[in-house]
CSV table of C-alpha atoms in Angstrom, one decimal:
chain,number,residue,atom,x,y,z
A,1,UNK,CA,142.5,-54.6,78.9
A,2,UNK,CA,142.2,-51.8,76.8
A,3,UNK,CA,144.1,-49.8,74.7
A,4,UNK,CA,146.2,-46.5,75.8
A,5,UNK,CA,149.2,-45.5,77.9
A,6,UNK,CA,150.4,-46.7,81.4
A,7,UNK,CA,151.9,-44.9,83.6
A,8,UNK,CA,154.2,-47.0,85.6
A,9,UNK,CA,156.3,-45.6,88.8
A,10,UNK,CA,158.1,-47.8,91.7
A,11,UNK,CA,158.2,-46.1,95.2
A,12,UNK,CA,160.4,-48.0,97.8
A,13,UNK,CA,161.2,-47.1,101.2
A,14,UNK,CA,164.6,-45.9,102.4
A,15,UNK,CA,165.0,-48.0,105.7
A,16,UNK,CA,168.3,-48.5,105.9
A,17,UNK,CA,169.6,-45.2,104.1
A,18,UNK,CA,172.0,-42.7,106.2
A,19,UNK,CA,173.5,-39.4,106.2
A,20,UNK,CA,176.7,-38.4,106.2
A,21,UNK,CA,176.9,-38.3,110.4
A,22,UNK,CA,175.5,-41.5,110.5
A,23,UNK,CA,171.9,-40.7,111.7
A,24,UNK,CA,169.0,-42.1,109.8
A,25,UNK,CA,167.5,-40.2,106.3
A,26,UNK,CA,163.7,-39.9,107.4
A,27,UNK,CA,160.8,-37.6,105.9
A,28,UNK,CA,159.0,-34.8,108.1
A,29,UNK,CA,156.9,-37.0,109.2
A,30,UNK,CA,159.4,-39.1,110.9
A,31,UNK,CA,159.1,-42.0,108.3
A,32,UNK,CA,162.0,-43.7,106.4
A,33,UNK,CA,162.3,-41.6,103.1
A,34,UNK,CA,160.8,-42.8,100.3
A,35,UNK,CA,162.5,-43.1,96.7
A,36,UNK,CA,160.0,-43.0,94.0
A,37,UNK,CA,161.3,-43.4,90.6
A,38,UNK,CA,160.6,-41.4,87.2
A,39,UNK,CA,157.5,-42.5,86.2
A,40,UNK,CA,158.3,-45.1,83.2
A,41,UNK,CA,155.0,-44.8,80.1
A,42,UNK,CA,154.0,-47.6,78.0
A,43,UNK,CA,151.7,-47.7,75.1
A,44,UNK,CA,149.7,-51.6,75.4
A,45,UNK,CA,147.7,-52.4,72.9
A,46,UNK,CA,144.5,-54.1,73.4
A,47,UNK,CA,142.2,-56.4,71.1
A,48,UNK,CA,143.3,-57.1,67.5
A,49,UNK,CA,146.9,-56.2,68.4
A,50,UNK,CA,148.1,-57.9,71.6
A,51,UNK,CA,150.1,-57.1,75.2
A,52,UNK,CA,152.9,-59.3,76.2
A,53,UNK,CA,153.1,-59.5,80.2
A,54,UNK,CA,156.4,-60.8,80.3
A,55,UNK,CA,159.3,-59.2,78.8
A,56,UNK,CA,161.6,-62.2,77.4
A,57,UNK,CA,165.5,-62.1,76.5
A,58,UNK,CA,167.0,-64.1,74.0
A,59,UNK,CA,168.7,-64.5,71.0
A,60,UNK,CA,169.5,-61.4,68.8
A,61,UNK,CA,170.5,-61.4,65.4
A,62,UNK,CA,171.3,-58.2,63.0
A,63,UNK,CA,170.2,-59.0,59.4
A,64,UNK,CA,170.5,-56.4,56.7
A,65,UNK,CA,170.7,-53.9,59.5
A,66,UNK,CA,167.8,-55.3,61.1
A,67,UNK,CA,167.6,-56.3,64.7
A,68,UNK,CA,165.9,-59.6,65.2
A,69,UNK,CA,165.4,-60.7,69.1
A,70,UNK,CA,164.1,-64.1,69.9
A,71,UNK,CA,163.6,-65.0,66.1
A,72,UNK,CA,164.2,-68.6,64.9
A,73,UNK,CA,166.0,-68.3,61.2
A,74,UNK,CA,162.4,-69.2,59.6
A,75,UNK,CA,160.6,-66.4,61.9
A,76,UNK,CA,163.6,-63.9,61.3
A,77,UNK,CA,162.9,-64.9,57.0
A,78,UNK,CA,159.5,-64.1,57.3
A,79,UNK,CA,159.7,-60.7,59.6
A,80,UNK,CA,162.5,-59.8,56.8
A,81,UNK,CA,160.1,-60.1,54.2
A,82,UNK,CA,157.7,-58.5,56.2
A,83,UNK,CA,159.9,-55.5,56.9
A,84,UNK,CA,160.5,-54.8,53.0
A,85,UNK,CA,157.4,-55.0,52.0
A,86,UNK,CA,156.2,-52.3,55.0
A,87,UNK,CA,159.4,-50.1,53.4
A,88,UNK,CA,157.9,-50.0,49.8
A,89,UNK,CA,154.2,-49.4,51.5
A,90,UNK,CA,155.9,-46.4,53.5
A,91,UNK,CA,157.3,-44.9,50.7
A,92,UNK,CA,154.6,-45.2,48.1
A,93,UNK,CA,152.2,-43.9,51.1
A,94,UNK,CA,155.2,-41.0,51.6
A,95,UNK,CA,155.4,-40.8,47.6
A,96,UNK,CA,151.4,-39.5,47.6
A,97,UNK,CA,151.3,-37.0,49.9
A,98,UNK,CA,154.3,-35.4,48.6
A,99,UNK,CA,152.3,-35.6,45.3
A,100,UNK,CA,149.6,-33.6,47.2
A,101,UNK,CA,147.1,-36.0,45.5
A,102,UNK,CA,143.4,-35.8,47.9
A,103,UNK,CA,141.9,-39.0,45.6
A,104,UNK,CA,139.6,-41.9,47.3
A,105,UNK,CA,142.5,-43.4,49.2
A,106,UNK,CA,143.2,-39.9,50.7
A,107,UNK,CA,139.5,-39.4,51.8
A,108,UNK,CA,138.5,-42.9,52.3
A,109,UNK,CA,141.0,-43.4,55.9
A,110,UNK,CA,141.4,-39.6,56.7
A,111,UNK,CA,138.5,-37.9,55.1
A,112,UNK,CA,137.7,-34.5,53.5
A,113,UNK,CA,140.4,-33.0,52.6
A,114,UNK,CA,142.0,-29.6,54.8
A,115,UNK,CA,145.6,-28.6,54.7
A,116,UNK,CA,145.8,-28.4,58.8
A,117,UNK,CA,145.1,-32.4,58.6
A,118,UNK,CA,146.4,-33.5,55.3
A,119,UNK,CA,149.9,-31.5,56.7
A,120,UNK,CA,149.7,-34.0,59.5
A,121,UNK,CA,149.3,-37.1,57.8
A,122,UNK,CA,151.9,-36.3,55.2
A,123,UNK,CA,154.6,-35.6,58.5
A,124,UNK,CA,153.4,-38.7,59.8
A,125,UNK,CA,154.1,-40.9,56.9
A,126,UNK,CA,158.0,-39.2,56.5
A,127,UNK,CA,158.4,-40.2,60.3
A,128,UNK,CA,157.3,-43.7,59.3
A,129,UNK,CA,159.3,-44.1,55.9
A,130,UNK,CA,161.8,-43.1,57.6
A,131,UNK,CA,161.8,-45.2,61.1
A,132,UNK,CA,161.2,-48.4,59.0
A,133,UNK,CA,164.3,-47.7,56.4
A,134,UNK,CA,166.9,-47.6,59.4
A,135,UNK,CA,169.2,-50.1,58.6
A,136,UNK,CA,171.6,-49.8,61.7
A,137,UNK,CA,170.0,-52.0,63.9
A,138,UNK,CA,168.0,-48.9,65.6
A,139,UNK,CA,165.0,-50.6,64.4
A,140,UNK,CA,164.3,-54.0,66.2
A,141,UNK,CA,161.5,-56.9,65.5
A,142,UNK,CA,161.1,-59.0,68.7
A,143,UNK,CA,159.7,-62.4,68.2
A,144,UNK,CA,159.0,-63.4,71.5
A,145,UNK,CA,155.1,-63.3,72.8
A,146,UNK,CA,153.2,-65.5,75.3
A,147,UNK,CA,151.8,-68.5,74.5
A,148,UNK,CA,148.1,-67.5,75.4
A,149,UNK,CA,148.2,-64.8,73.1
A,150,UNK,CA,147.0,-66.8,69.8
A,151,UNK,CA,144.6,-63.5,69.0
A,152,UNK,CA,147.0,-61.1,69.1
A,153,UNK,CA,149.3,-59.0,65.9
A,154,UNK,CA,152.2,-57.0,67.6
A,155,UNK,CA,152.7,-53.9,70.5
A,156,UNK,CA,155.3,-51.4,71.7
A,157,UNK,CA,156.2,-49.2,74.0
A,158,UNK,CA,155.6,-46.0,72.4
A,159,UNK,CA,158.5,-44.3,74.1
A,160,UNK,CA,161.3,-47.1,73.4
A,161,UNK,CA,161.5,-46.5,70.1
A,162,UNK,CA,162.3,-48.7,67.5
A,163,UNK,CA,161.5,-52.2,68.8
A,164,UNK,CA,158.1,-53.6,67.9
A,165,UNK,CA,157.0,-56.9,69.7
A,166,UNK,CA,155.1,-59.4,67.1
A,167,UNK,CA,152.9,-62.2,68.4
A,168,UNK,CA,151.0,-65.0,66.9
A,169,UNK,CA,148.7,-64.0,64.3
A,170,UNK,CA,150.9,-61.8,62.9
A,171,UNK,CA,152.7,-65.1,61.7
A,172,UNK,CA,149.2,-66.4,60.0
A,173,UNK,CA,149.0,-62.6,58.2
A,174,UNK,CA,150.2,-62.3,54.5
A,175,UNK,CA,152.9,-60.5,54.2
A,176,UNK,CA,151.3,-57.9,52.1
A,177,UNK,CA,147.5,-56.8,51.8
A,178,UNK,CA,144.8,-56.2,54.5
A,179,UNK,CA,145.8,-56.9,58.0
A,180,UNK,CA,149.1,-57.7,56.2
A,181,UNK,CA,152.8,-58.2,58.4
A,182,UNK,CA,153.9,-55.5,56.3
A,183,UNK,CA,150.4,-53.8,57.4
A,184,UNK,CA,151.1,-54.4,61.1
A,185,UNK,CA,154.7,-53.5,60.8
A,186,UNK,CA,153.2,-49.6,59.6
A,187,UNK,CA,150.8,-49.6,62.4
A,188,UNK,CA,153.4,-50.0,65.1
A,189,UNK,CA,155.7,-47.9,64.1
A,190,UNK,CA,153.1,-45.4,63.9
A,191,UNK,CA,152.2,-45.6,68.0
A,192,UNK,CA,155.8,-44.4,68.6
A,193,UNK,CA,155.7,-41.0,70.3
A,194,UNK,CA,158.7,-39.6,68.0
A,195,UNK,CA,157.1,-41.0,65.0
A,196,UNK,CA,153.5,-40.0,64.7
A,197,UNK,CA,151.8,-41.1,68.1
A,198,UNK,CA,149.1,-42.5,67.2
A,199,UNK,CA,146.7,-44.3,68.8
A,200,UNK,CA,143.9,-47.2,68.4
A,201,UNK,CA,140.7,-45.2,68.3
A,202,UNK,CA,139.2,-47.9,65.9
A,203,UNK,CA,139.6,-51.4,64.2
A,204,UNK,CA,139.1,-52.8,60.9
A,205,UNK,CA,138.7,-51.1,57.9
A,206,UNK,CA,135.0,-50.5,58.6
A,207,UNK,CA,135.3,-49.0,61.7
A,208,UNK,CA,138.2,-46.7,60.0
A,209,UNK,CA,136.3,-46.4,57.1
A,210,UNK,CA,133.2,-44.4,59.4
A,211,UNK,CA,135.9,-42.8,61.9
A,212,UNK,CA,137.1,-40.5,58.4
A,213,UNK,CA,133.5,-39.6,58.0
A,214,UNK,CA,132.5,-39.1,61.5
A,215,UNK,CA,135.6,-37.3,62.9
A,216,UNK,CA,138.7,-36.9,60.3
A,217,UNK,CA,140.3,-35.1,63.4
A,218,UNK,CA,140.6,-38.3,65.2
A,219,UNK,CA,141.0,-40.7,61.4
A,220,UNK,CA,144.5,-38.9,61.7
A,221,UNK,CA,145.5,-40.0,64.5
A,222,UNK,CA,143.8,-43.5,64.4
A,223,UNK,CA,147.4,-45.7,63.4
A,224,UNK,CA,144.9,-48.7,61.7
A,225,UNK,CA,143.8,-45.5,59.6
A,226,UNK,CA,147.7,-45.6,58.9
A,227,UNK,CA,147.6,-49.3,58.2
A,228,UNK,CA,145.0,-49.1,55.6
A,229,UNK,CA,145.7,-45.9,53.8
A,230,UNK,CA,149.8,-47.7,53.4
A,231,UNK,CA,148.2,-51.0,52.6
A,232,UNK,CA,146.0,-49.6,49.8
A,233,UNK,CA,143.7,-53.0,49.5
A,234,UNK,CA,141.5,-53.1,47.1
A,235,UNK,CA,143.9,-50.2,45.2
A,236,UNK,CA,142.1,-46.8,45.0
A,237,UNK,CA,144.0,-43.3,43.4
């Protein structure tokens, strides 16, 4: 599957549905009404970062103003962890643009510098700073993820903001550095629609790397172009 949104709607058929004198509700057509119901849109995220088919409920726990659903106490340590470093990468990140500095690790994920696109990126890093330093349990990490899914980082639903669904290699990621939790953590936040709506146009630094040369228009919008420019591995000004 690839990545992008889904549009999901349920239509279901009125059979048994009645007006007020009793008679049958039926369409024009002479058919049972139908009910269709508003259209629901999901962001799933395809290869490096994975798609859970099944929603799972469990435990929640609020830590530090952090939600944690379906965590055990080690997972709920090491998403913790994980959380505060992606704060201090959000900041620093936040910290730059408001600097206005345009140095490598401006040009390097977003490219040649133009106030139209550098304006973006700046906004887009104030929606995630501020997302990830909720501390009200608005923002939620849930733990559970299919078994099957051994390949796959993390996902959301880009219009359910703030929960962000990990899965199994994000528990073999460092917490900090490329590809890092705290990585990950960024680049989900990023897909939500009321944070900067971003998408997967590329993975890996190399691909992000050639999307800043190739089309900086799209770099800004690419959320592993986030990832990287917050990680900052190796360090560049």
């Amino acid at each position: 599957m690839t990545s992008g949104n889904y549009t999901i709607q349920v239509r279901s058929s009125l059979q048994y549905a009645s007006l007020s004198d009793g008679s049958l509700m039926k369409a024009a057509n002479g058919q049972p009404t139908v009910a269709t119901s508003t259209p629901l849109t999901v962001w799933l995220d395809g290869a490096r970062r994975g798609v859970q088919r099944q929603l799972a409920i469990g435990p929640t726990a609020v830590v530090n103003g952090i939600n944690y659903l379906n965590c055990s106490t080690t997972r709920t340590n090491q998403a913790a962890s994980a959380v505060t470093a992606a704060r201090t990468y959000s900041q620093n990140a936040r910290n730059y643009l408001n600097a206005g500095s345009t140095g490598a690790r401006y040009t390097t994920w977003f490219g040649a510098y133009n106030a139209s696109r550098y304006s973006r990126v700046s906004s887009n890093f104030v929606n995630i700073d501020n997302a990830l330093d909720q501390n009200n349990g608005q923002l939620t990490i849930n733990c559970s993820c299919e078994a099957d899914l051994a390949d796959a980082f993390a996902y959301v639903y880009p219009n359910q903001p703030y929960e962000i669904h990990v899965c199994n290699a994000f528990w073999s990621a460092s917490t900090t550095g490329t590809d890092s939790k705290a990585g990950t953590l960024v680049h989900e936040t990023s897909h939500f629609t009321v944070v900067a709506g971003t998408q997967d146009r590329v993975y890996g630094q190399s691909g992000a790397r050639s999307l800043a040369i190739s089309n900086p228009a799209q770099a800004i919008t690419n959320a592993d172009s986030h990832e990287y420019f917050a990680e900052n591995t190796p360090a560049q000004n």
